[in-house]
CSV table of C-alpha atoms in Angstrom, one decimal:
chain,number,residue,atom,x,y,z
A,1,MET,CA,0.5,-0.3,-0.1
A,2,LYS,CA,1.1,3.8,-1.4
A,3,THR,CA,2.0,5.7,2.3
A,4,THR,CA,-0.6,9.0,2.2
A,5,THR,CA,2.0,11.2,0.8
A,6,GLY,CA,2.5,8.5,-1.9
A,7,ALA,CA,-1.1,8.3,-3.1
A,8,ILE,CA,-1.1,11.4,-3.3
A,9,GLU,CA,1.7,12.3,-5.3
A,10,ALA,CA,0.0,9.4,-7.6
A,11,THR,CA,-2.9,10.6,-7.9
A,12,GLN,CA,-2.0,14.1,-9.1
A,13,GLU,CA,0.4,12.5,-11.6
A,14,ALA,CA,-3.1,10.8,-13.2
A,15,VAL,CA,-4.4,14.3,-12.4
A,16,THR,CA,-1.3,16.3,-15.1
A,17,GLU,CA,-1.1,13.2,-17.3
A,18,LEU,CA,-5.4,13.8,-18.1
A,19,ARG,CA,-4.9,17.2,-18.5
A,20,GLU,CA,-1.3,16.7,-21.0
A,21,ALA,CA,-4.7,13.9,-22.6
A,22,LEU,CA,-7.2,16.3,-22.6
A,23,ALA,CA,-5.3,19.0,-24.0
A,24,LYS,CA,-4.0,17.2,-27.1
A,25,ALA,CA,-7.5,16.6,-28.0
A,26,GLY,CA,-8.1,19.9,-27.6
A,27,ILE,CA,-9.9,20.3,-24.3
A,28,THR,CA,-9.8,22.0,-21.0
A,29,LEU,CA,-11.6,21.2,-18.0
A,30,PRO,CA,-10.9,24.7,-15.9
A,31,SER,CA,-11.4,22.2,-12.4
A,32,LEU,CA,-9.4,19.4,-12.9
A,33,GLY,CA,-7.6,18.4,-9.7
A,34,LEU,CA,-7.5,16.6,-6.6
A,35,ASP,CA,-10.5,16.3,-4.3
A,36,VAL,CA,-9.6,18.2,-1.3
A,37,VAL,CA,-12.9,16.9,0.5
A,38,THR,CA,-10.7,13.5,0.4
A,39,LEU,CA,-7.9,14.7,1.0
A,40,ALA,CA,-9.2,15.8,4.8
A,41,ALA,CA,-9.7,11.8,6.0
A,42,ASP,CA,-8.4,9.6,8.4
A,43,PRO,CA,-6.0,8.1,5.7
A,44,PRO,CA,-7.0,10.0,3.0
A,45,ARG,CA,-7.5,8.9,0.1
A,46,PRO,CA,-7.3,11.5,-2.6
A,47,LEU,CA,-9.8,11.5,-5.5
A,48,VAL,CA,-10.0,13.3,-8.6
A,49,GLU,CA,-12.1,15.9,-9.2
A,50,LEU,CA,-13.2,16.6,-13.0
A,51,GLY,CA,-15.5,19.3,-12.2
A,52,CYS,CA,-18.3,20.9,-14.0
A,53,CYS,CA,-17.9,21.1,-18.0
A,54,THR,CA,-20.4,23.4,-20.5
A,55,ALA,CA,-22.4,20.9,-22.7
A,56,GLU,CA,-19.6,21.9,-25.5
A,57,THR,CA,-16.8,20.5,-23.5
A,58,ALA,CA,-18.7,17.5,-22.8
A,59,ARG,CA,-20.1,16.8,-26.5
A,60,LEU,CA,-15.6,16.6,-27.1
A,61,ILE,CA,-14.8,14.7,-24.5
A,62,ALA,CA,-17.6,11.7,-25.6
A,63,ALA,CA,-15.8,12.2,-28.8
A,64,ALA,CA,-12.5,11.8,-27.4
A,65,LEU,CA,-13.4,9.7,-25.1
A,66,LEU,CA,-15.4,7.5,-28.9
A,67,PRO,CA,-14.0,8.0,-32.1
A,68,GLY,CA,-15.8,7.5,-35.1
A,69,GLU,CA,-18.9,7.7,-33.3
A,70,GLU,CA,-20.0,11.2,-33.3
A,71,ASN,CA,-22.1,9.8,-36.8
A,72,ARG,CA,-23.9,7.4,-35.9
A,73,THR,CA,-26.9,9.1,-34.5
């Protein structure tokens, strides 16, 4: 099991990786980051906060996850 610091660092790395992958797809989630509430648990169980986005951004994410699906409506 990872140490508390290790778990937080691993989650932050995951956030960075996701932010970079989304950027390559032309997508920005401004509120993407660590969920601070989950850091307050004892022991901390860090989660990734994806946050809110516009309908346009949600569609961009869906298109990035399901390439080719946009023509199947």
